[in-house]
Coordinates of C-alpha atoms and ligand atoms in Angstrom, one line a residue:
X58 CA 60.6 94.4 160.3
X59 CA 58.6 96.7 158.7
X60 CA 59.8 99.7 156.6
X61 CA 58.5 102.6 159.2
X62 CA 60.1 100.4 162.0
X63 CA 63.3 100.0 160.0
X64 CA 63.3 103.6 160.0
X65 CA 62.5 104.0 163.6
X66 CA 65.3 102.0 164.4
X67 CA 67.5 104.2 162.1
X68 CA 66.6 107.5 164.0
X69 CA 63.6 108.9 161.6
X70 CA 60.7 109.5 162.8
X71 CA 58.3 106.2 163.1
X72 CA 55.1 107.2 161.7
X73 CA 57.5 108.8 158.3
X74 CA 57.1 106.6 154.9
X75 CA 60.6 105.9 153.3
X76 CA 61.4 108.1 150.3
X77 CA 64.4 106.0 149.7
X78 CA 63.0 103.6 147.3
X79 CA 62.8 100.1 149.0
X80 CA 65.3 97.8 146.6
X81 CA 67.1 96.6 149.3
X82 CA 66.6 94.3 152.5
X83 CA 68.5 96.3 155.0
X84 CA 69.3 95.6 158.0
X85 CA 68.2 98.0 161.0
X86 CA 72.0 99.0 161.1
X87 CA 73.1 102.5 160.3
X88 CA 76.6 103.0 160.1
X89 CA 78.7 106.0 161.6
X90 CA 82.6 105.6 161.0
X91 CA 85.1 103.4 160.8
X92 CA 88.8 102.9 161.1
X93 CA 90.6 99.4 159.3
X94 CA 88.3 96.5 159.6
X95 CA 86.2 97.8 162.2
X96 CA 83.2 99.9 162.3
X97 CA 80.7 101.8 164.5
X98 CA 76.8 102.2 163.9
X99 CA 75.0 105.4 165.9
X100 CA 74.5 103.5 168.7
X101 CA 78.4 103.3 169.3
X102 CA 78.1 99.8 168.5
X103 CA 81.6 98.2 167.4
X104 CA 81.4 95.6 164.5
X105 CA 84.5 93.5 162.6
X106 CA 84.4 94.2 158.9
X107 CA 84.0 91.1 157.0
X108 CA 82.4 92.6 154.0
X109 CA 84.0 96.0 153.1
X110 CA 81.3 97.2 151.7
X111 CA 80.8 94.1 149.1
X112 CA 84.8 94.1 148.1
X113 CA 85.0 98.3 147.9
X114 CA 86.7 99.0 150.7
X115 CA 90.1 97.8 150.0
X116 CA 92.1 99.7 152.4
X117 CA 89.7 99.2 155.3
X118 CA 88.1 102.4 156.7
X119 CA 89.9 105.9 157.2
X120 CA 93.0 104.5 156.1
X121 CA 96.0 106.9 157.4
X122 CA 97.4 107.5 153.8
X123 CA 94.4 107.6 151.4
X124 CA 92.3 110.0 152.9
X125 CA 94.8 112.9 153.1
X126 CA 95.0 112.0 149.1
X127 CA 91.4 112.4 149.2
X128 CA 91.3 115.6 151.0
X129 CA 94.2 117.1 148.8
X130 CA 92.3 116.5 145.8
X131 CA 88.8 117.3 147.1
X132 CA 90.2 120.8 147.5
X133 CA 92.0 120.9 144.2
X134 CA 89.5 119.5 141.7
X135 CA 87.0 117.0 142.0
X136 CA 85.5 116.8 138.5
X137 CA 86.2 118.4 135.1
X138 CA 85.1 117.0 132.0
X139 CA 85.8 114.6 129.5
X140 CA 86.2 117.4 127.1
X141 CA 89.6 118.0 128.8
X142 CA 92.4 116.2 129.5
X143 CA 92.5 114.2 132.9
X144 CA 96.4 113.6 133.6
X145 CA 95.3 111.5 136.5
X146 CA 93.2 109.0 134.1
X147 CA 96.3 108.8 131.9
X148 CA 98.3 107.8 135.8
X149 CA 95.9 105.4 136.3
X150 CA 95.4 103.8 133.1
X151 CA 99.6 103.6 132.7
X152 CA 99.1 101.6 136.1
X153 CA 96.4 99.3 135.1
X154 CA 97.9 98.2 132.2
X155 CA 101.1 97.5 133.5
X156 CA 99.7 95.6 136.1
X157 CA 98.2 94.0 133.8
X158 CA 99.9 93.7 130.6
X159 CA 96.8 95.0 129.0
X160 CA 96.8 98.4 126.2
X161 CA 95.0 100.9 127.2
X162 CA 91.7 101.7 129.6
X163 CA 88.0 103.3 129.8
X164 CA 86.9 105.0 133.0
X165 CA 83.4 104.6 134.6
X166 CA 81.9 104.8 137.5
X167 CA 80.9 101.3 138.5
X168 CA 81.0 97.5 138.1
X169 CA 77.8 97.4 135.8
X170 CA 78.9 100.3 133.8
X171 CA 82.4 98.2 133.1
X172 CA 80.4 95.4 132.0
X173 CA 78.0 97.3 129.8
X174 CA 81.4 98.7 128.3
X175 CA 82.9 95.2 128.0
X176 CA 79.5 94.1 125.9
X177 CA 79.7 97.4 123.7
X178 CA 83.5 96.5 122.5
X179 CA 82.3 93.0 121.7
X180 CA 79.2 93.6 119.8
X181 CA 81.2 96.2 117.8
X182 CA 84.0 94.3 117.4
X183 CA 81.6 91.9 115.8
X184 CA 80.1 94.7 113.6
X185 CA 83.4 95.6 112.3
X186 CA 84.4 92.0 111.6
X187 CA 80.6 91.8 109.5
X188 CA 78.6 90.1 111.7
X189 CA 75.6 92.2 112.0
X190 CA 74.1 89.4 115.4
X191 CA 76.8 88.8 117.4
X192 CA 76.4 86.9 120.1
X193 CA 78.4 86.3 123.2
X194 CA 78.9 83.3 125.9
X195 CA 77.6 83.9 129.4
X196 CA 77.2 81.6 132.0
X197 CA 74.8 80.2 135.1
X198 CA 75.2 81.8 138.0
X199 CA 76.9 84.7 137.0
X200 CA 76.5 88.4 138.0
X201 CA 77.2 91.2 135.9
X202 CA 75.2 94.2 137.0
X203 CA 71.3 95.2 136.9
X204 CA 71.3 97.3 133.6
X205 CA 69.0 95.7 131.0
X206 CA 72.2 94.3 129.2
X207 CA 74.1 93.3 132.1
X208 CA 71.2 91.8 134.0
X209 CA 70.4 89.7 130.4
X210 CA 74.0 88.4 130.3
X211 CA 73.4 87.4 134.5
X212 CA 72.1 84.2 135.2
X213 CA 69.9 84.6 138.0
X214 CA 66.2 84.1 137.2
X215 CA 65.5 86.4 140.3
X216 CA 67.8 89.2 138.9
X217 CA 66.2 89.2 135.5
X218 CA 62.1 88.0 136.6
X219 CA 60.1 91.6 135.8
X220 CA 62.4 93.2 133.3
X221 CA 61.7 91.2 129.9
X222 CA 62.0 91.3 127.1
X223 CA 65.9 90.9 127.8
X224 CA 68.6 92.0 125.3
X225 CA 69.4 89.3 122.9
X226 CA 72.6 88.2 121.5
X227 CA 73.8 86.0 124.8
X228 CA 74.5 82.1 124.6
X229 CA 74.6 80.1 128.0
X230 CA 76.7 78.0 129.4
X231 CA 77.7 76.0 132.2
X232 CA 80.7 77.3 134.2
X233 CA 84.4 74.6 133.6
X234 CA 83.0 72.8 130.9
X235 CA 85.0 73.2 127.9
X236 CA 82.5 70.6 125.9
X237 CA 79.7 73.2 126.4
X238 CA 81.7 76.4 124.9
X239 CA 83.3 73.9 122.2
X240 CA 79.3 72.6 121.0
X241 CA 78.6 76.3 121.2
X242 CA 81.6 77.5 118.8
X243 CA 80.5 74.5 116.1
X244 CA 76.4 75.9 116.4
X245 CA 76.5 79.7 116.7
X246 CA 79.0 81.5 114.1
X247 CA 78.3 84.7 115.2
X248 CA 79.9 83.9 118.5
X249 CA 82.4 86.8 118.9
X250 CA 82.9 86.9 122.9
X251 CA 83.0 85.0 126.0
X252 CA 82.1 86.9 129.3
X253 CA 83.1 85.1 132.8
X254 CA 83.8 86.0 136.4
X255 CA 87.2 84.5 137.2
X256 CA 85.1 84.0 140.3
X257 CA 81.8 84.3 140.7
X258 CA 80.9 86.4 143.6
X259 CA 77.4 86.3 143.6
X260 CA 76.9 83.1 142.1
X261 CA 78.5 82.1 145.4
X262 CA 82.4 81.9 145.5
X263 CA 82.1 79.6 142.5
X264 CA 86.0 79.7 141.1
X265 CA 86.9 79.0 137.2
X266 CA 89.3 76.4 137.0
X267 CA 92.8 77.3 136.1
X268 CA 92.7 75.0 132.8
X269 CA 89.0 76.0 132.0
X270 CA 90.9 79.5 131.7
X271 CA 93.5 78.6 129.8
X272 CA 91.3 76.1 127.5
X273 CA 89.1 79.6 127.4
X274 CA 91.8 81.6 126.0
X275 CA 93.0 79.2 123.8
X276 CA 89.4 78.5 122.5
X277 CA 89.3 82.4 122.1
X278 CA 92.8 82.7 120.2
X279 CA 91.4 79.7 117.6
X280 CA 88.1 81.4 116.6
X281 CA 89.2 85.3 116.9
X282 CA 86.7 85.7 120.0
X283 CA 87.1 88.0 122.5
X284 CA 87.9 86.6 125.8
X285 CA 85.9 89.1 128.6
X286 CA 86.7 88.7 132.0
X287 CA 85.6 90.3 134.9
X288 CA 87.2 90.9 137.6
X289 CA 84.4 93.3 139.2
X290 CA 84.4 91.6 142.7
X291 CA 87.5 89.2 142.4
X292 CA 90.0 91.8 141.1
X293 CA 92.0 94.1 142.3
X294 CA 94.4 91.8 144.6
X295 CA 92.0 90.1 146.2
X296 CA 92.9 86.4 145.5
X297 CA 96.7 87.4 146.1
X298 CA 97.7 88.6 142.6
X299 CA 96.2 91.9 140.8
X300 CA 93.7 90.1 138.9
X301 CA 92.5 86.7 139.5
X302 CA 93.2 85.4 136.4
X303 CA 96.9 86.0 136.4
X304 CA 97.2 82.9 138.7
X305 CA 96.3 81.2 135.1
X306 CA 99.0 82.9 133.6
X307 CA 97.1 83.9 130.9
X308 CA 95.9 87.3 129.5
X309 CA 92.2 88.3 128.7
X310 CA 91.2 90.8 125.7
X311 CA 88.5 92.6 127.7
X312 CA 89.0 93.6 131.5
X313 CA 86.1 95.4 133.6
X314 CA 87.1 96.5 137.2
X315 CA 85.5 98.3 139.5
X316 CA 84.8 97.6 143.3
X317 CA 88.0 98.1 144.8
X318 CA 89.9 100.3 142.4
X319 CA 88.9 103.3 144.7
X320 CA 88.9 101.7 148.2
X321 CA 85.1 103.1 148.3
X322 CA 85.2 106.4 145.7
X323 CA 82.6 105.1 143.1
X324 CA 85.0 104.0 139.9
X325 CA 84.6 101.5 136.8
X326 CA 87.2 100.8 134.2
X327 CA 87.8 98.8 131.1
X328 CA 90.8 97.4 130.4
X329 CA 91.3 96.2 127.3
X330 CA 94.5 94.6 125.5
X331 CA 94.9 94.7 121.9
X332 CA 92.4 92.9 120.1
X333 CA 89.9 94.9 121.7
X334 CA 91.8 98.3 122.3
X335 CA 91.0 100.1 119.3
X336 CA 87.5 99.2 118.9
X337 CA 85.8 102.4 120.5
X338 CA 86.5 105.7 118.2
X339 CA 85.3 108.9 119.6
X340 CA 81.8 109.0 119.9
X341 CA 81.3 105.4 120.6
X342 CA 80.9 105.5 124.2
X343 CA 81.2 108.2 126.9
X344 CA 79.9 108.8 130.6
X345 CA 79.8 112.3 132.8
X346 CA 81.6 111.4 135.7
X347 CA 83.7 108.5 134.3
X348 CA 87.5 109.4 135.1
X349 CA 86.8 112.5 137.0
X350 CA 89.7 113.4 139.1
X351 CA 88.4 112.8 142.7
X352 CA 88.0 108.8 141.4
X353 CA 90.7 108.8 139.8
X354 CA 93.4 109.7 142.5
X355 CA 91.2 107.6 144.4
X356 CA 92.7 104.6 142.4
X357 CA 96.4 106.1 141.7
X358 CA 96.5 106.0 145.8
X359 CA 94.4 102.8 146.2
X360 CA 97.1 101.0 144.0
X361 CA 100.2 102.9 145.5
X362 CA 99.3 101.9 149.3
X363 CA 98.2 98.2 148.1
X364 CA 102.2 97.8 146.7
X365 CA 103.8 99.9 149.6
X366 CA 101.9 97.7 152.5
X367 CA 102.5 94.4 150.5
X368 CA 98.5 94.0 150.3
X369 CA 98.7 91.2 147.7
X370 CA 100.9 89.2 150.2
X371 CA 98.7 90.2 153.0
X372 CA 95.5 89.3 151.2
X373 CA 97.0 85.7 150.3
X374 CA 98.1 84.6 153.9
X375 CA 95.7 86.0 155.7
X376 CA 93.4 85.1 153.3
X377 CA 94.8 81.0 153.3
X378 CA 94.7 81.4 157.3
X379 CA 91.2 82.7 156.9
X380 CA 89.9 79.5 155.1
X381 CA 92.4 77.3 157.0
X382 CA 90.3 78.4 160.8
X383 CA 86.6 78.3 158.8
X384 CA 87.9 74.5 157.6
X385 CA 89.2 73.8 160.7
X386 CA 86.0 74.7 163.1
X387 CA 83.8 73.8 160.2
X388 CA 85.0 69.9 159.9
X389 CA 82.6 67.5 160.2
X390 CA 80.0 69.6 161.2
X391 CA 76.5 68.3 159.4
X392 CA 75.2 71.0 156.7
X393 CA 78.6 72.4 156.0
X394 CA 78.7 71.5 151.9
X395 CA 81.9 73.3 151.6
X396 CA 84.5 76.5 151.8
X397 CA 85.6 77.8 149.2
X398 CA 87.1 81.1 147.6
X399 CA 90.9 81.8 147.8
X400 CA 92.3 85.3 149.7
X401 CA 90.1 87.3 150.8
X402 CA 87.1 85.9 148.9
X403 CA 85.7 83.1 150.7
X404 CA 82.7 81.5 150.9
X405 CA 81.0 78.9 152.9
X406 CA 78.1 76.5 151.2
X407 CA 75.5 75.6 153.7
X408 CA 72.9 72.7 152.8
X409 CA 70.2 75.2 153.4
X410 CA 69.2 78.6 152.8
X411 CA 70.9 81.1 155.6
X412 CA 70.2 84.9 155.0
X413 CA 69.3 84.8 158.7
X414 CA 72.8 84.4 159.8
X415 CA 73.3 88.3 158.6
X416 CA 71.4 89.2 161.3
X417 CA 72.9 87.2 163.9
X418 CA 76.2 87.7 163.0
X419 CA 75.7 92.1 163.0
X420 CA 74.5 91.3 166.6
X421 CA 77.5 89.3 167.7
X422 CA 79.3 92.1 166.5
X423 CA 80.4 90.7 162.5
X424 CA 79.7 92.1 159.2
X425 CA 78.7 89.6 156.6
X426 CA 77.2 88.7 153.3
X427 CA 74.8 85.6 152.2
X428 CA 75.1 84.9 148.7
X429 CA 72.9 82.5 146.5
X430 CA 70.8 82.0 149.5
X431 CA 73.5 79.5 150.8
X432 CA 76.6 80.9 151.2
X433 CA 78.1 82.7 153.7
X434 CA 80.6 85.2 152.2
X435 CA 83.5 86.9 153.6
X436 CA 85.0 89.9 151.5
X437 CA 86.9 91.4 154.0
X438 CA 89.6 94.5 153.8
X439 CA 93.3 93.8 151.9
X440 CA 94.7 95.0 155.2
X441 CA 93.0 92.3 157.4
X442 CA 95.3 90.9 160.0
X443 CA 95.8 87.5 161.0
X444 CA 94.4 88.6 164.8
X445 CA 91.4 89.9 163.3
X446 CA 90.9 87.1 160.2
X447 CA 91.1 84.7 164.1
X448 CA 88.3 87.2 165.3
X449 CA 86.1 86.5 162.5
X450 CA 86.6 82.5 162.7
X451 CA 85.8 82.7 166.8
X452 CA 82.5 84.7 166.0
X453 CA 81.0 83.3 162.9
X454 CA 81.8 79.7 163.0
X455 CA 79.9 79.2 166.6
X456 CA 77.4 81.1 164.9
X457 CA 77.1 78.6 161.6
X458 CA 77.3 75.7 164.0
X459 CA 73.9 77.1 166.1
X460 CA 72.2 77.8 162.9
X461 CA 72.7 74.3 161.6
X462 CA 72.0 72.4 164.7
X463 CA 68.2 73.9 164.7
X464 CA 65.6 72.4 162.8
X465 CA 65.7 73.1 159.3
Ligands
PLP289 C1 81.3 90.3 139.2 C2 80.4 91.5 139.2 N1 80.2 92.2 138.1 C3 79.5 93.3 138.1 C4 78.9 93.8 139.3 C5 78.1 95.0 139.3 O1 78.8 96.0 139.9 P1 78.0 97.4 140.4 O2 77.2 97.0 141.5 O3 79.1 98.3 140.8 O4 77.2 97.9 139.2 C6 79.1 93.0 140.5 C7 78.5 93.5 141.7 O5 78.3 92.8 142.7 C8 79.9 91.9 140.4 O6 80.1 91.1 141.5

């Protein structure tokens, strides 16, 4: 479909050109309300939530308790400045860091800006230590945002193809392979950072192991590196605990969030531990909007409402009954590589590319992602329920099973 009939079928006029630049492949879907995992386009169309807005909306939609928070603070104060105090950041970042076990926290307004935090504290913590070229360890297949920097630390060819020269300074490696970040510590001695997803989101659902994490840290601890982790898509009680990485028991330095902190209020932070805590002065980094008080209650209520409803709990059995159904209807059929993902971050590996099944699946009345061309990806709402989680298994896998039985 073209851009004027995209816009037709949104309600605009067909003969208008878009003046909404045309970065994204949308669907001809436009959204009205919603209300927990469901929501309604403007044709009063009902749809099952299965993507929450890419892992944003963590409470589902117009949840009961958040959005008289939101409505409170609206009419108080939405933003101030960073000139002033913001007692609500200093709420917040108490939170985070005791969820965490991490020191203290920078605020920003989204998952990229995190990251391009995370890669500012390393370089400088490199600086400080003398190293005038640090470098840091990325990986293939990760995302970490479409900023120059953070699209040069990604590594997706397709992300970066049109934006060189790319920043310098990042050393790749393949994801769980200790060898590889070992061969890099003995070459490269300005190493001062490694960077992972616990999981990768849209590298497609592709988990760290628990003892590449730990053989991370302790890698880090050796050589006085940095260990970065972010926990932009997987964080945030999606797996089950806070942050995925806790299920290694082990601690990073360097923390970016984002995502789900706000349950859909735009919001970043940084959370850093001590290595890394007092590596930013005043002057050394800053943003507008970052911490402003509307986001900020946003998260103070988003992690109030995840601990009263028991969402971690939630997101780990509904999550494991989840994958248990896709596993179930899935087994045996040809074309199915694999599901993966743990909670409420799953992901199915097709053998074939399957961005066509977004479509299908809006139709029959499912929201959806495709990831890395082959994976179906479910990021639904912490407060799915095991009725619905059934729901989406009696939709999509039928739907999967069509797909794959038609020639490639
Ligand atoms: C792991 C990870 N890091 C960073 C980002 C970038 O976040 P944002 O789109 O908020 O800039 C994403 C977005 O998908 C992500 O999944």
């Amino acid at each position: 479909m073209n851009a004027p009939d995209r816009l037709a079928a949104t309600g605009s006029p067909p003969s208008a050109e878009p003046h909404v630049m045309q970065t994204y492949g949308r669907l001809p879907i436009a959204l009205s309300h919603g209300r927990g995992c469901w929501v309604w386009d403007t044709d009063g169309k009902k749809y099952l939530d299965g993507l929450a807005g890419i892992a944003v909306n963590t409470l589902g939609h117009g949840h009961p308790k958040l959005v008289p928070a939101l409505h409170d603070q609206v009419a108080k104060l939405i933003h101030s400045s960073n000139y002033y105090l913001v007692p609500l950041q200093e709420q917040l970042a108490a939170r985070l860091c005791a969820l965490s076990g991490l020191k203290n926290v920078f605020f920003c307004n989204s998952g990229l800006e995190a990251n391009e935090a995370a890669l500012k504290v390393a370089r400088k913590y490199g600086h400080d230590k003398g190293i005038e070229r640090p470098e840091i360890i990325v990986y293939e297949a990760a995302f970490h945002g479409r900023s120059i920097a953070t699209l040069s630390a990604t590594g997706n060819p397709k992300v970066q193809a049109g934006f060189g020269p790319l920043v310098e300074g990042f050393v790749r490696v393949p994801l769980n392979d200790v060898a590889a970040i070992e061969n890099v510590a003995r070459s490269h001695p300005n190493v001062v950072a490694v960077f992972l997803e616990v999981i990768q989101g849209e590298g497609g659902i592709r988990p760290t192991t628990i003892e590449y994490l730990k053989e991370a840290r302790r890698i880090c601890d050796e050589r006085g590196w940095l260990l970065m982790l972010d926990e932009v898509q997987c964080g945030m009680g999606r797996t089950g605990k806070w942050f995925a990485h806790q299920w290694a028991g082990i601690r990073p330095d360097v923390m970016p969030l984002a995502k789900g902190l706000g349950s859909g209020v735009p919001i970043g932070a940084l959370v850093c531990g001590p290595r890394a805590a007092d590596v930013f002065g005043p002057g050394n980094h800053g943003t507008t909007f970052g911490g402003n008080p509307l986001a900020m209650r946003a998260g103070v209520e988003t992690l109030r409402i995840m601990e009263e409803e028991g969402l971690l709990a939630n997101a780990a059995e509904v999550g494991a009954f989840l994958k248990q159904g896709l596993e179930r209807e899935l087994a045996g059929v040809a074309g199915v590589v694999e599901v993966r993902g743990q909670g409420l971050i799953l992901g199915i590996e097709l053998d074939r590319a399957c961005g066509a099944l977004l479509g299908r699946a809006a139709a029959a009345g499912l929201m959806i992602s495709v990831t890395a061309e082959r994976v179906v990806r479910l990021l639904p709402a912490l407060i799915l329920s095991r009725d619905e989680a059934a729901q989406i298994v009696a939709i999509l896998c039928p739907l999967i099973k069509e797909f794959l039985s038609e020639p490639a």
